mmCIF file of N, CA, C and O in Angstrom:
data_model
loop_
_atom_site.group_PDB
_atom_site.id
_atom_site.type_symbol
_atom_site.label_atom_id
_atom_site.label_comp_id
_atom_site.label_asym_id
_atom_site.label_seq_id
_atom_site.Cartn_x
_atom_site.Cartn_y
_atom_site.Cartn_z
ATOM 1 N N MET U 1 -8.111 256.015 162.528
ATOM 2 C CA MET U 1 -9.031 255.042 162.006
ATOM 3 C C MET U 1 -8.976 253.747 162.814
ATOM 4 O O MET U 1 -9.990 253.183 163.118
ATOM 5 N N ILE U 2 -7.791 253.306 163.177
ATOM 6 C CA ILE U 2 -7.645 252.057 163.926
ATOM 7 C C ILE U 2 -8.361 252.149 165.262
ATOM 8 O O ILE U 2 -9.051 251.239 165.665
ATOM 9 N N GLY U 3 -8.241 253.295 165.950
ATOM 10 C CA GLY U 3 -8.888 253.465 167.239
ATOM 11 C C GLY U 3 -10.395 253.357 167.156
ATOM 12 O O GLY U 3 -11.045 252.904 168.086
ATOM 13 N N ALA U 4 -10.982 253.754 166.060
ATOM 14 C CA ALA U 4 -12.428 253.702 165.890
ATOM 15 C C ALA U 4 -12.932 252.272 165.735
ATOM 16 O O ALA U 4 -14.069 251.972 166.046
ATOM 17 N N TRP U 5 -12.107 251.370 165.242
ATOM 18 C CA TRP U 5 -12.529 249.984 165.025
ATOM 19 C C TRP U 5 -12.695 249.213 166.324
ATOM 20 O O TRP U 5 -13.473 248.308 166.414
ATOM 21 N N ARG U 6 -11.915 249.532 167.322
ATOM 22 C CA ARG U 6 -11.947 248.857 168.624
ATOM 23 C C ARG U 6 -11.764 247.344 168.516
ATOM 24 O O ARG U 6 -12.378 246.565 169.223
ATOM 25 N N ARG U 7 -10.930 246.926 167.612
ATOM 26 C CA ARG U 7 -10.588 245.518 167.450
ATOM 27 C C ARG U 7 -9.079 245.392 167.463
ATOM 28 O O ARG U 7 -8.374 246.304 167.066
ATOM 29 N N GLU U 8 -8.614 244.248 167.889
ATOM 30 C CA GLU U 8 -7.168 244.040 167.904
ATOM 31 C C GLU U 8 -6.686 243.585 166.537
ATOM 32 O O GLU U 8 -7.184 242.629 165.972
ATOM 33 N N LEU U 9 -5.737 244.309 166.007
ATOM 34 C CA LEU U 9 -5.111 243.978 164.735
ATOM 35 C C LEU U 9 -3.620 243.864 164.993
ATOM 36 O O LEU U 9 -3.021 244.794 165.499
ATOM 37 N N ALA U 10 -3.029 242.755 164.685
ATOM 38 C CA ALA U 10 -1.604 242.572 164.960
ATOM 39 C C ALA U 10 -0.764 243.411 164.003
ATOM 40 O O ALA U 10 -0.734 243.171 162.811
ATOM 41 N N LEU U 11 -0.123 244.420 164.532
ATOM 42 C CA LEU U 11 0.776 245.271 163.755
ATOM 43 C C LEU U 11 2.142 245.223 164.426
ATOM 44 O O LEU U 11 2.386 245.924 165.398
ATOM 45 N N PRO U 12 3.045 244.414 163.941
ATOM 46 C CA PRO U 12 4.342 244.245 164.606
ATOM 47 C C PRO U 12 5.146 245.531 164.705
ATOM 48 O O PRO U 12 5.982 245.677 165.575
ATOM 49 N N SER U 13 4.912 246.488 163.837
ATOM 50 C CA SER U 13 5.711 247.710 163.859
ATOM 51 C C SER U 13 5.351 248.646 165.013
ATOM 52 O O SER U 13 6.095 249.571 165.298
ATOM 53 N N VAL U 14 4.232 248.426 165.684
ATOM 54 C CA VAL U 14 3.842 249.303 166.790
ATOM 55 C C VAL U 14 4.887 249.276 167.887
ATOM 56 O O VAL U 14 5.204 250.311 168.472
ATOM 57 N N SER U 15 5.449 248.124 168.172
ATOM 58 C CA SER U 15 6.446 248.048 169.244
ATOM 59 C C SER U 15 7.663 248.918 168.953
ATOM 60 O O SER U 15 8.257 249.486 169.863
ATOM 61 N N THR U 16 8.042 249.067 167.700
ATOM 62 C CA THR U 16 9.161 249.954 167.382
ATOM 63 C C THR U 16 8.737 251.414 167.502
ATOM 64 O O THR U 16 9.550 252.260 167.872
ATOM 65 N N LEU U 17 7.488 251.718 167.214
ATOM 66 C CA LEU U 17 7.003 253.096 167.335
ATOM 67 C C LEU U 17 6.938 253.561 168.788
ATOM 68 O O LEU U 17 7.023 254.757 169.064
ATOM 69 N N LEU U 18 6.796 252.632 169.719
ATOM 70 C CA LEU U 18 6.756 252.986 171.144
ATOM 71 C C LEU U 18 8.065 253.600 171.606
ATOM 72 O O LEU U 18 8.103 254.317 172.607
ATOM 73 N N ARG U 19 9.150 253.331 170.878
ATOM 74 C CA ARG U 19 10.479 253.845 171.240
ATOM 75 C C ARG U 19 10.990 254.886 170.247
ATOM 76 O O ARG U 19 12.164 255.236 170.251
ATOM 77 N N ASN U 20 10.116 255.384 169.401
ATOM 78 C CA ASN U 20 10.502 256.382 168.400
ATOM 79 C C ASN U 20 10.994 257.654 169.086
ATOM 80 O O ASN U 20 10.460 258.043 170.122
ATOM 81 N N PRO U 21 11.995 258.337 168.550
ATOM 82 C CA PRO U 21 12.492 259.566 169.177
ATOM 83 C C PRO U 21 11.475 260.715 169.170
ATOM 84 O O PRO U 21 11.552 261.610 170.002
ATOM 85 N N ASP U 22 10.511 260.677 168.256
ATOM 86 C CA ASP U 22 9.504 261.744 168.165
ATOM 87 C C ASP U 22 8.394 261.481 169.196
ATOM 88 O O ASP U 22 7.693 260.475 169.117
ATOM 89 N N PRO U 23 8.221 262.379 170.174
ATOM 90 C CA PRO U 23 7.222 262.151 171.219
ATOM 91 C C PRO U 23 5.792 262.052 170.686
ATOM 92 O O PRO U 23 4.976 261.329 171.246
ATOM 93 N N GLU U 24 5.490 262.746 169.605
ATOM 94 C CA GLU U 24 4.142 262.669 169.035
ATOM 95 C C GLU U 24 3.860 261.261 168.512
ATOM 96 O O GLU U 24 2.771 260.712 168.701
ATOM 97 N N ILE U 25 4.855 260.662 167.893
ATOM 98 C CA ILE U 25 4.704 259.294 167.387
ATOM 99 C C ILE U 25 4.586 258.313 168.552
ATOM 100 O O ILE U 25 3.760 257.396 168.530
ATOM 101 N N ARG U 26 5.420 258.494 169.592
ATOM 102 C CA ARG U 26 5.332 257.608 170.766
ATOM 103 C C ARG U 26 3.951 257.692 171.403
ATOM 104 O O ARG U 26 3.348 256.670 171.738
ATOM 105 N N ALA U 27 3.427 258.900 171.568
ATOM 106 C CA ALA U 27 2.104 259.075 172.181
ATOM 107 C C ALA U 27 1.024 258.384 171.353
ATOM 108 O O ALA U 27 0.166 257.672 171.891
ATOM 109 N N LYS U 28 1.066 258.563 170.045
ATOM 110 C CA LYS U 28 0.065 257.927 169.178
ATOM 111 C C LYS U 28 0.191 256.412 169.210
ATOM 112 O O LYS U 28 -0.816 255.697 169.192
ATOM 113 N N ALA U 29 1.411 255.911 169.282
ATOM 114 C CA ALA U 29 1.614 254.465 169.355
ATOM 115 C C ALA U 29 1.019 253.893 170.639
ATOM 116 O O ALA U 29 0.366 252.844 170.620
ATOM 117 N N TRP U 30 1.216 254.591 171.759
ATOM 118 C CA TRP U 30 0.632 254.119 173.024
ATOM 119 C C TRP U 30 -0.884 254.204 172.988
ATOM 120 O O TRP U 30 -1.568 253.362 173.579
ATOM 121 N N ARG U 31 -1.443 255.210 172.298
ATOM 122 C CA ARG U 31 -2.901 255.323 172.206
ATOM 123 C C ARG U 31 -3.529 254.155 171.445
ATOM 124 O O ARG U 31 -4.609 253.701 171.796
ATOM 125 N N VAL U 32 -2.862 253.702 170.395
ATOM 126 C CA VAL U 32 -3.452 252.622 169.590
ATOM 127 C C VAL U 32 -3.041 251.227 170.059
ATOM 128 O O VAL U 32 -3.660 250.247 169.666
ATOM 129 N N LEU U 33 -2.035 251.125 170.891
ATOM 130 C CA LEU U 33 -1.538 249.815 171.309
ATOM 131 C C LEU U 33 -2.627 248.908 171.883
ATOM 132 O O LEU U 33 -2.682 247.733 171.515
ATOM 133 N N PRO U 34 -3.509 249.380 172.768
ATOM 134 C CA PRO U 34 -4.534 248.472 173.289
ATOM 135 C C PRO U 34 -5.460 247.925 172.204
ATOM 136 O O PRO U 34 -6.048 246.858 172.365
ATOM 137 N N VAL U 35 -5.569 248.627 171.100
ATOM 138 C CA VAL U 35 -6.453 248.201 170.015
ATOM 139 C C VAL U 35 -5.725 247.289 169.032
ATOM 140 O O VAL U 35 -6.266 246.285 168.597
ATOM 141 N N VAL U 36 -4.502 247.638 168.696
ATOM 142 C CA VAL U 36 -3.781 246.877 167.671
ATOM 143 C C VAL U 36 -2.964 245.731 168.235
ATOM 144 O O VAL U 36 -2.657 244.788 167.526
ATOM 145 N N GLY U 37 -2.577 245.811 169.480
ATOM 146 C CA GLY U 37 -1.750 244.765 170.066
ATOM 147 C C GLY U 37 -0.340 244.780 169.491
ATOM 148 O O GLY U 37 -0.019 245.567 168.615
ATOM 149 N N THR U 38 0.481 243.927 170.012
ATOM 150 C CA THR U 38 1.863 243.813 169.544
ATOM 151 C C THR U 38 2.407 242.448 169.932
ATOM 152 O O THR U 38 1.925 241.833 170.879
ATOM 153 N N ALA U 39 3.375 241.999 169.207
ATOM 154 C CA ALA U 39 4.008 240.716 169.523
ATOM 155 C C ALA U 39 4.862 240.840 170.783
ATOM 156 O O ALA U 39 5.030 239.895 171.525
ATOM 157 N N ALA U 40 5.404 242.032 171.027
ATOM 158 C CA ALA U 40 6.249 242.261 172.206
ATOM 159 C C ALA U 40 5.380 242.465 173.447
ATOM 160 O O ALA U 40 4.210 242.828 173.355
ATOM 161 N N ASP U 41 5.957 242.257 174.593
ATOM 162 C CA ASP U 41 5.252 242.449 175.851
ATOM 163 C C ASP U 41 5.277 243.935 176.210
ATOM 164 O O ASP U 41 6.343 244.490 176.481
ATOM 165 N N PRO U 42 4.113 244.610 176.236
ATOM 166 C CA PRO U 42 4.096 246.047 176.533
ATOM 167 C C PRO U 42 4.548 246.368 177.957
ATOM 168 O O PRO U 42 4.989 247.471 178.234
ATOM 169 N N ALA U 43 4.457 245.393 178.848
ATOM 170 C CA ALA U 43 4.873 245.619 180.233
ATOM 171 C C ALA U 43 6.355 245.964 180.329
ATOM 172 O O ALA U 43 6.780 246.631 181.274
ATOM 173 N N GLU U 44 7.133 245.544 179.338
ATOM 174 C CA GLU U 44 8.568 245.849 179.351
ATOM 175 C C GLU U 44 8.845 247.336 179.221
ATOM 176 O O GLU U 44 9.816 247.839 179.765
ATOM 177 N N ASN U 45 7.995 248.062 178.496
ATOM 178 C CA ASN U 45 8.230 249.480 178.218
ATOM 179 C C ASN U 45 7.273 250.422 178.931
ATOM 180 O O ASN U 45 7.458 251.632 178.884
ATOM 181 N N ILE U 46 6.259 249.887 179.577
ATOM 182 C CA ILE U 46 5.194 250.743 180.097
ATOM 183 C C ILE U 46 5.680 251.686 181.195
ATOM 184 O O ILE U 46 5.314 252.856 181.208
ATOM 185 N N SER U 47 6.510 251.218 182.102
ATOM 186 C CA SER U 47 6.965 252.084 183.196
ATOM 187 C C SER U 47 7.764 253.269 182.667
ATOM 188 O O SER U 47 7.551 254.410 183.084
ATOM 189 N N GLU U 48 8.675 252.989 181.768
ATOM 190 C CA GLU U 48 9.488 254.060 181.180
ATOM 191 C C GLU U 48 8.597 255.073 180.457
ATOM 192 O O GLU U 48 8.806 256.276 180.562
ATOM 193 N N ALA U 49 7.592 254.590 179.751
ATOM 194 C CA ALA U 49 6.710 255.492 179.010
ATOM 195 C C ALA U 49 5.836 256.318 179.942
ATOM 196 O O ALA U 49 5.615 257.508 179.700
ATOM 197 N N ILE U 50 5.347 255.725 181.018
ATOM 198 C CA ILE U 50 4.525 256.467 181.975
ATOM 199 C C ILE U 50 5.362 257.553 182.649
ATOM 200 O O ILE U 50 4.858 258.623 182.990
ATOM 201 N N LEU U 51 6.643 257.313 182.810
ATOM 202 C CA LEU U 51 7.541 258.294 183.425
ATOM 203 C C LEU U 51 8.148 259.265 182.407
ATOM 204 O O LEU U 51 8.955 260.110 182.777
ATOM 205 N N ASP U 52 7.755 259.163 181.158
ATOM 206 C CA ASP U 52 8.291 260.035 180.108
ATOM 207 C C ASP U 52 8.089 261.503 180.499
ATOM 208 O O ASP U 52 7.086 261.869 181.112
ATOM 209 N N SER U 53 9.035 262.345 180.149
ATOM 210 C CA SER U 53 8.954 263.771 180.496
ATOM 211 C C SER U 53 7.951 264.528 179.630
ATOM 212 O O SER U 53 7.580 265.652 179.952
ATOM 213 N N ILE U 54 7.496 263.911 178.555
ATOM 214 C CA ILE U 54 6.502 264.531 177.680
ATOM 215 C C ILE U 54 5.120 264.073 178.138
ATOM 216 O O ILE U 54 4.815 262.876 178.136
ATOM 217 N N ASP U 55 4.289 265.031 178.546
ATOM 218 C CA ASP U 55 2.974 264.695 179.111
ATOM 219 C C ASP U 55 2.103 263.864 178.184
ATOM 220 O O ASP U 55 1.399 262.957 178.638
ATOM 221 N N SER U 56 2.126 264.144 176.893
ATOM 222 C CA SER U 56 1.260 263.391 175.974
ATOM 223 C C SER U 56 1.664 261.922 175.914
ATOM 224 O O SER U 56 0.803 261.041 175.820
ATOM 225 N N VAL U 57 2.952 261.660 175.996
ATOM 226 C CA VAL U 57 3.440 260.271 175.991
ATOM 227 C C VAL U 57 3.077 259.596 177.308
ATOM 228 O O VAL U 57 2.536 258.486 177.339
ATOM 229 N N SER U 58 3.346 260.289 178.403
ATOM 230 C CA SER U 58 3.075 259.737 179.725
ATOM 231 C C SER U 58 1.598 259.430 179.917
ATOM 232 O O SER U 58 1.224 258.350 180.388
ATOM 233 N N SER U 59 0.730 260.356 179.534
ATOM 234 C CA SER U 59 -0.707 260.132 179.724
ATOM 235 C C SER U 59 -1.230 259.045 178.788
ATOM 236 O O SER U 59 -2.090 258.250 179.177
ATOM 237 N N ALA U 60 -0.707 258.965 177.567
ATOM 238 C CA ALA U 60 -1.126 257.915 176.636
ATOM 239 C C ALA U 60 -0.696 256.539 177.148
ATOM 240 O O ALA U 60 -1.457 255.569 177.068
ATOM 241 N N ALA U 61 0.506 256.448 177.685
ATOM 242 C CA ALA U 61 0.993 255.174 178.229
ATOM 243 C C ALA U 61 0.198 254.784 179.471
ATOM 244 O O ALA U 61 -0.134 253.609 179.663
ATOM 245 N N ALA U 62 -0.115 255.770 180.306
ATOM 246 C CA ALA U 62 -0.921 255.490 181.495
ATOM 247 C C ALA U 62 -2.297 254.963 181.089
ATOM 248 O O ALA U 62 -2.786 253.977 181.649
ATOM 249 N N ALA U 63 -2.900 255.594 180.100
ATOM 250 C CA ALA U 63 -4.207 255.140 179.612
ATOM 251 C C ALA U 63 -4.119 253.732 179.042
ATOM 252 O O ALA U 63 -4.998 252.891 179.273
ATOM 253 N N ALA U 64 -3.056 253.447 178.320
ATOM 254 C CA ALA U 64 -2.868 252.114 177.739
ATOM 255 C C ALA U 64 -2.740 251.066 178.845
ATOM 256 O O ALA U 64 -3.288 249.966 178.732
ATOM 257 N N ALA U 65 -2.042 251.403 179.913
ATOM 258 C CA ALA U 65 -1.866 250.458 181.025
ATOM 259 C C ALA U 65 -3.213 250.070 181.617
ATOM 260 O O ALA U 65 -3.447 248.897 181.930
ATOM 261 N N GLY U 66 -4.098 251.033 181.748
ATOM 262 C CA GLY U 66 -5.428 250.739 182.283
ATOM 263 C C GLY U 66 -6.261 249.911 181.321
ATOM 264 O O GLY U 66 -6.898 248.933 181.716
ATOM 265 N N ARG U 67 -6.259 250.291 180.058
ATOM 266 C CA ARG U 67 -7.059 249.564 179.068
ATOM 267 C C ARG U 67 -6.563 248.138 178.861
ATOM 268 O O ARG U 67 -7.349 247.245 178.582
ATOM 269 N N MET U 68 -5.253 247.932 179.008
ATOM 270 C CA MET U 68 -4.686 246.594 178.817
ATOM 271 C C MET U 68 -4.592 245.812 180.129
ATOM 272 O O MET U 68 -4.086 244.697 180.156
ATOM 273 N N LYS U 69 -5.067 246.425 181.214
ATOM 274 C CA LYS U 69 -5.077 245.770 182.530
ATOM 275 C C LYS U 69 -3.691 245.296 182.959
ATOM 276 O O LYS U 69 -3.493 244.168 183.396
ATOM 277 N N LEU U 70 -2.712 246.201 182.848
ATOM 278 C CA LEU U 70 -1.330 245.863 183.202
ATOM 279 C C LEU U 70 -1.083 246.143 184.684
ATOM 280 O O LEU U 70 -0.685 247.235 185.075
ATOM 281 N N ASP U 71 -1.318 245.138 185.503
ATOM 282 C CA ASP U 71 -1.106 245.279 186.945
ATOM 283 C C ASP U 71 0.325 245.652 187.288
ATOM 284 O O ASP U 71 0.581 246.253 188.331
ATOM 285 N N SER U 72 1.249 245.317 186.421
ATOM 286 C CA SER U 72 2.656 245.636 186.670
ATOM 287 C C SER U 72 2.905 247.143 186.699
ATOM 288 O O SER U 72 3.949 247.597 187.162
ATOM 289 N N ALA U 73 1.957 247.940 186.234
ATOM 290 C CA ALA U 73 2.127 249.385 186.185
ATOM 291 C C ALA U 73 1.588 250.100 187.421
ATOM 292 O O ALA U 73 1.698 251.326 187.518
ATOM 293 N N VAL U 74 1.042 249.377 188.382
ATOM 294 C CA VAL U 74 0.409 250.014 189.547
ATOM 295 C C VAL U 74 1.357 250.963 190.271
ATOM 296 O O VAL U 74 0.992 252.095 190.583
ATOM 297 N N SER U 75 2.573 250.531 190.546
ATOM 298 C CA SER U 75 3.477 251.383 191.337
ATOM 299 C C SER U 75 3.828 252.673 190.595
ATOM 300 O O SER U 75 3.865 253.750 191.195
ATOM 301 N N VAL U 76 4.097 252.597 189.314
ATOM 302 C CA VAL U 76 4.456 253.803 188.562
ATOM 303 C C VAL U 76 3.231 254.695 188.349
ATOM 304 O O VAL U 76 3.337 255.928 188.375
ATOM 305 N N LEU U 77 2.060 254.112 188.186
ATOM 306 C CA LEU U 77 0.835 254.919 188.079
ATOM 307 C C LEU U 77 0.572 255.645 189.398
ATOM 308 O O LEU U 77 0.196 256.820 189.402
ATOM 309 N N THR U 78 0.790 254.946 190.495
ATOM 310 C CA THR U 78 0.612 255.561 191.812
ATOM 311 C C THR U 78 1.580 256.732 191.994
ATOM 312 O O THR U 78 1.209 257.795 192.488
ATOM 313 N N TYR U 79 2.814 256.550 191.572
ATOM 314 C CA TYR U 79 3.811 257.620 191.643
ATOM 315 C C TYR U 79 3.343 258.840 190.852
ATOM 316 O O TYR U 79 3.487 259.981 191.299
ATOM 317 N N ARG U 80 2.765 258.611 189.670
ATOM 318 C CA ARG U 80 2.342 259.721 188.803
ATOM 319 C C ARG U 80 1.137 260.472 189.361
ATOM 320 O O ARG U 80 0.836 261.581 188.920
ATOM 321 N N LEU U 81 0.445 259.911 190.350
ATOM 322 C CA LEU U 81 -0.672 260.626 190.977
ATOM 323 C C LEU U 81 -0.203 261.891 191.683
ATOM 324 O O LEU U 81 -0.993 262.793 191.931
ATOM 325 N N HIS U 82 1.070 261.951 192.001
ATOM 326 C CA HIS U 82 1.625 263.075 192.756
ATOM 327 C C HIS U 82 2.386 264.058 191.879
ATOM 328 O O HIS U 82 3.155 264.872 192.385
ATOM 329 N N GLY U 83 2.162 263.990 190.578
ATOM 330 C CA GLY U 83 2.876 264.864 189.653
ATOM 331 C C GLY U 83 2.227 266.221 189.510
ATOM 332 O O GLY U 83 1.201 266.517 190.116
ATOM 333 N N GLU U 84 2.829 267.044 188.690
ATOM 334 C CA GLU U 84 2.343 268.405 188.484
ATOM 335 C C GLU U 84 1.400 268.531 187.292
ATOM 336 O O GLU U 84 0.610 269.461 187.228
ATOM 337 N N SER U 85 1.465 267.607 186.366
ATOM 338 C CA SER U 85 0.638 267.680 185.171
ATOM 339 C C SER U 85 -0.748 267.098 185.442
ATOM 340 O O SER U 85 -0.890 265.905 185.725
ATOM 341 N N GLU U 86 -1.756 267.946 185.331
ATOM 342 C CA GLU U 86 -3.123 267.500 185.567
ATOM 343 C C GLU U 86 -3.516 266.389 184.587
ATOM 344 O O GLU U 86 -4.187 265.423 184.960
ATOM 345 N N THR U 87 -3.081 266.495 183.353
ATOM 346 C CA THR U 87 -3.393 265.496 182.334
ATOM 347 C C THR U 87 -2.844 264.126 182.723
ATOM 348 O O THR U 87 -3.539 263.113 182.615
ATOM 349 N N VAL U 88 -1.607 264.104 183.186
ATOM 350 C CA VAL U 88 -0.969 262.836 183.567
ATOM 351 C C VAL U 88 -1.600 262.289 184.844
ATOM 352 O O VAL U 88 -1.864 261.090 184.945
ATOM 353 N N VAL U 89 -1.860 263.144 185.807
ATOM 354 C CA VAL U 89 -2.477 262.708 187.071
ATOM 355 C C VAL U 89 -3.844 262.078 186.799
ATOM 356 O O VAL U 89 -4.169 261.005 187.322
ATOM 357 N N LEU U 90 -4.649 262.726 185.964
ATOM 358 C CA LEU U 90 -5.973 262.187 185.648
ATOM 359 C C LEU U 90 -5.878 260.862 184.883
ATOM 360 O O LEU U 90 -6.646 259.934 185.143
ATOM 361 N N ALA U 91 -4.942 260.763 183.953
ATOM 362 C CA ALA U 91 -4.761 259.519 183.208
ATOM 363 C C ALA U 91 -4.335 258.390 184.148
ATOM 364 O O ALA U 91 -4.823 257.262 184.038
ATOM 365 N N ALA U 92 -3.438 258.701 185.076
ATOM 366 C CA ALA U 92 -2.986 257.692 186.043
ATOM 367 C C ALA U 92 -4.133 257.248 186.948
ATOM 368 O O ALA U 92 -4.317 256.049 187.188
ATOM 369 N N ALA U 93 -4.917 258.189 187.429
ATOM 370 C CA ALA U 93 -6.046 257.857 188.305
ATOM 371 C C ALA U 93 -7.081 257.008 187.565
ATOM 372 O O ALA U 93 -7.577 256.005 188.098
ATOM 373 N N ARG U 94 -7.384 257.386 186.348
ATOM 374 C CA ARG U 94 -8.349 256.632 185.546
ATOM 375 C C ARG U 94 -7.838 255.201 185.312
ATOM 376 O O ARG U 94 -8.593 254.236 185.432
ATOM 377 N N SER U 95 -6.571 255.081 185.004
ATOM 378 C CA SER U 95 -6.002 253.758 184.742
ATOM 379 C C SER U 95 -6.021 252.881 185.990
ATOM 380 O O SER U 95 -6.332 251.695 185.911
ATOM 381 N N LEU U 96 -5.689 253.467 187.121
ATOM 382 C CA LEU U 96 -5.734 252.699 188.364
ATOM 383 C C LEU U 96 -7.151 252.195 188.638
ATOM 384 O O LEU U 96 -7.330 251.054 189.074
ATOM 385 N N SER U 97 -8.151 253.019 188.355
ATOM 386 C CA SER U 97 -9.516 252.582 188.563
ATOM 387 C C SER U 97 -9.898 251.448 187.613
ATOM 388 O O SER U 97 -10.711 250.584 187.959
ATOM 389 N N GLN U 98 -9.317 251.415 186.436
ATOM 390 C CA GLN U 98 -9.600 250.357 185.465
ATOM 391 C C GLN U 98 -8.931 249.038 185.832
ATOM 392 O O GLN U 98 -9.322 247.990 185.318
ATOM 393 N N LEU U 99 -7.945 249.086 186.714
ATOM 394 C CA LEU U 99 -7.219 247.873 187.094
ATOM 395 C C LEU U 99 -7.935 247.082 188.183
ATOM 396 O O LEU U 99 -7.453 246.028 188.596
ATOM 397 N N GLY U 100 -9.045 247.580 188.653
ATOM 398 C CA GLY U 100 -9.804 246.858 189.657
ATOM 399 C C GLY U 100 -9.097 246.832 190.999
ATOM 400 O O GLY U 100 -8.486 247.820 191.405
ATOM 401 N N ASN U 101 -9.179 245.699 191.685
ATOM 402 C CA ASN U 101 -8.622 245.600 193.041
ATOM 403 C C ASN U 101 -7.153 245.979 193.132
ATOM 404 O O ASN U 101 -6.742 246.643 194.084
ATOM 405 N N SER U 102 -6.357 245.562 192.177
ATOM 406 C CA SER U 102 -4.917 245.877 192.263
ATOM 407 C C SER U 102 -4.682 247.370 192.155
ATOM 408 O O SER U 102 -3.769 247.911 192.773
ATOM 409 N N GLY U 103 -5.487 248.083 191.405
ATOM 410 C CA GLY U 103 -5.332 249.517 191.260
ATOM 411 C C GLY U 103 -5.947 250.303 192.399
ATOM 412 O O GLY U 103 -5.614 251.463 192.617
ATOM 413 N N LEU U 104 -6.844 249.681 193.117
ATOM 414 C CA LEU U 104 -7.531 250.363 194.220
ATOM 415 C C LEU U 104 -6.825 250.185 195.550
ATOM 416 O O LEU U 104 -7.181 250.835 196.531
ATOM 417 N N ARG U 105 -5.833 249.327 195.624
ATOM 418 C CA ARG U 105 -5.106 249.086 196.875
ATOM 419 C C ARG U 105 -3.877 249.962 197.015
ATOM 420 O O ARG U 105 -2.839 249.513 197.486
ATOM 421 N N ILE U 106 -3.960 251.189 196.621
ATOM 422 C CA ILE U 106 -2.776 252.043 196.680
ATOM 423 C C ILE U 106 -2.654 252.757 197.997
ATOM 424 O O ILE U 106 -3.554 252.955 198.720
#
């Protein structure tokens, strides 16, 4: 429901969900983060999440990096372009394209 609203709603608990041990919860948290926002800086956790061994988490974090225009994620997104998971590679490529010039200078 939150994703359909496309508005930022401050939900402080999202930052704790980004580190939840359940990969399904982590993936969903990264999917809604660009919409709900968080008090914490997402750049602190984005690289680790993009490198997550679970494809759904990695691709959701990569998508979030693009939607939130996190230039700090360029190097890790570029690294993920060379992975084996088509889902993650496509999410990384899409996110790099959303970052504009910084994402296109790879």
